[in-house]
Amino acid sequence: MTITPLIAGNWKMNGLRSSLDEVAELAGLLTTGEAPRALVVICPPATILHTVASAGATSGILAGGQDCHTAVSGAHTGDLSASMLADAGAQYVIVGHSERRAAHGETDEVVRAKAEAAIGAGLKPIICVGETESERDAGNAEAVVASQITGSIPDAAGQHEVIVAYEPIWAIGTGRTPSCEEIGQMHNAIRRQLVERFGEKGASTRILYGGSMKPMNAREILDIENVNGGLVGGASLLAKDFYTIISAV
Ligand code: 13P
């Protein structure tokens, strides 16, 4: 089965309207160079989501949100629903990023409800999982991730497209990554679990790697079996770096 890889940039709480220059530069690189072999997604802050979605449209850059509420609408000051993101031009939304799990106390149950809300609004949720350093050191990485997968992925993933992102927490923003062997083992374990639960659909679900993916290491990581793309933080902020990662596919 061939899965078209997907490279998503998570801008986190970075990006102003002036960052549109980077999108324009990336659009230029994507349309003048060799056609990318991956789907390209940028998840900017919600304030510029609509502009990024519009600016990227002609060059095939897709847009995504970074989080959504579980509810469709209502009295939730400061929150955004999945349908609002869709209305602003998003096709994807990150849910359950470790920074939200940690800073906003998001449990697997909440993440699962957010993924369901995303699917309900016609978005493709990018569902994040990943162990802490002490969980890995204790030899529990696979068990922790397996339980996050069970708890965070809704049954609707059997009929709808979801994307899984494996992001070891200790690799995020640190410049450290697991070895290729460790990444491969985890992605294989996630694949087995997805196939067991969702059959064919699980076999074709993209599993992205995230955590200090850089122009320098992208090629070797993207080459690993069952790594179907990347979720890139810091290196997605500069068009040139992000383009190099996209070109590594
Ligand atoms: P970095 O690429 O900056 O390590 O961030 C990874 C990440 O958290 C993407 O969601």
Tab-separated table of C-alpha atoms and ligand atoms in Angstrom, residues 8-12 94 97-99 128 165 167 171-176 209-214 231-236, ligand 1:
chain	number	residue	atom	x	y	z
A	8	ALA	CA	2.671	19.499	8.495
A	9	GLY	CA	4.126	22.613	10.068
A	10	ASN	CA	2.916	23.431	13.567
A	11	TRP	CA	3.646	27.110	14.093
A	12	LYS	CA	2.451	26.963	17.709
A	94	ILE	CA	-4.038	19.146	15.486
A	97	HIS	CA	-0.590	18.045	21.237
A	98	SER	CA	1.565	17.308	24.293
A	99	GLU	CA	1.786	21.040	25.029
A	128	CYS	CA	-0.802	13.500	18.826
A	165	ALA	CA	1.475	11.980	15.067
A	167	GLU	CA	5.882	13.051	19.156
A	171	ALA	CA	12.341	15.407	21.544
A	172	ILE	CA	10.125	18.470	21.107
A	173	GLY	CA	12.142	21.654	20.758
A	174	THR	CA	15.239	20.008	22.226
A	175	GLY	CA	17.241	19.105	19.137
A	176	ARG	CA	17.260	15.499	20.364
A	209	TYR	CA	6.882	11.629	13.316
A	210	GLY	CA	7.365	14.889	15.244
A	211	GLY	CA	10.082	16.193	17.545
A	212	SER	CA	13.142	18.101	16.353
A	213	MET	CA	12.647	17.155	12.732
A	214	LYS	CA	15.111	19.364	10.860
A	231	LEU	CA	4.847	17.191	12.186
A	232	VAL	CA	7.412	19.960	12.283
A	233	GLY	CA	7.610	22.745	14.857
A	234	GLY	CA	10.547	25.163	14.850
A	235	ALA	CA	11.849	24.206	11.416
A	236	SER	CA	8.488	24.972	9.791
B	1	13P	P1	9.909	20.889	17.138
B	1	13P	O1	9.998	20.471	15.692
B	1	13P	O2	10.188	22.353	17.335
B	1	13P	O3	10.709	19.996	18.026
B	1	13P	O4	8.371	20.713	17.577
B	1	13P	C1	7.745	19.515	17.302
B	1	13P	C2	6.291	19.666	17.579
B	1	13P	O5	5.876	19.800	18.718
B	1	13P	C3	5.377	19.702	16.427
B	1	13P	O6	4.060	19.608	16.835
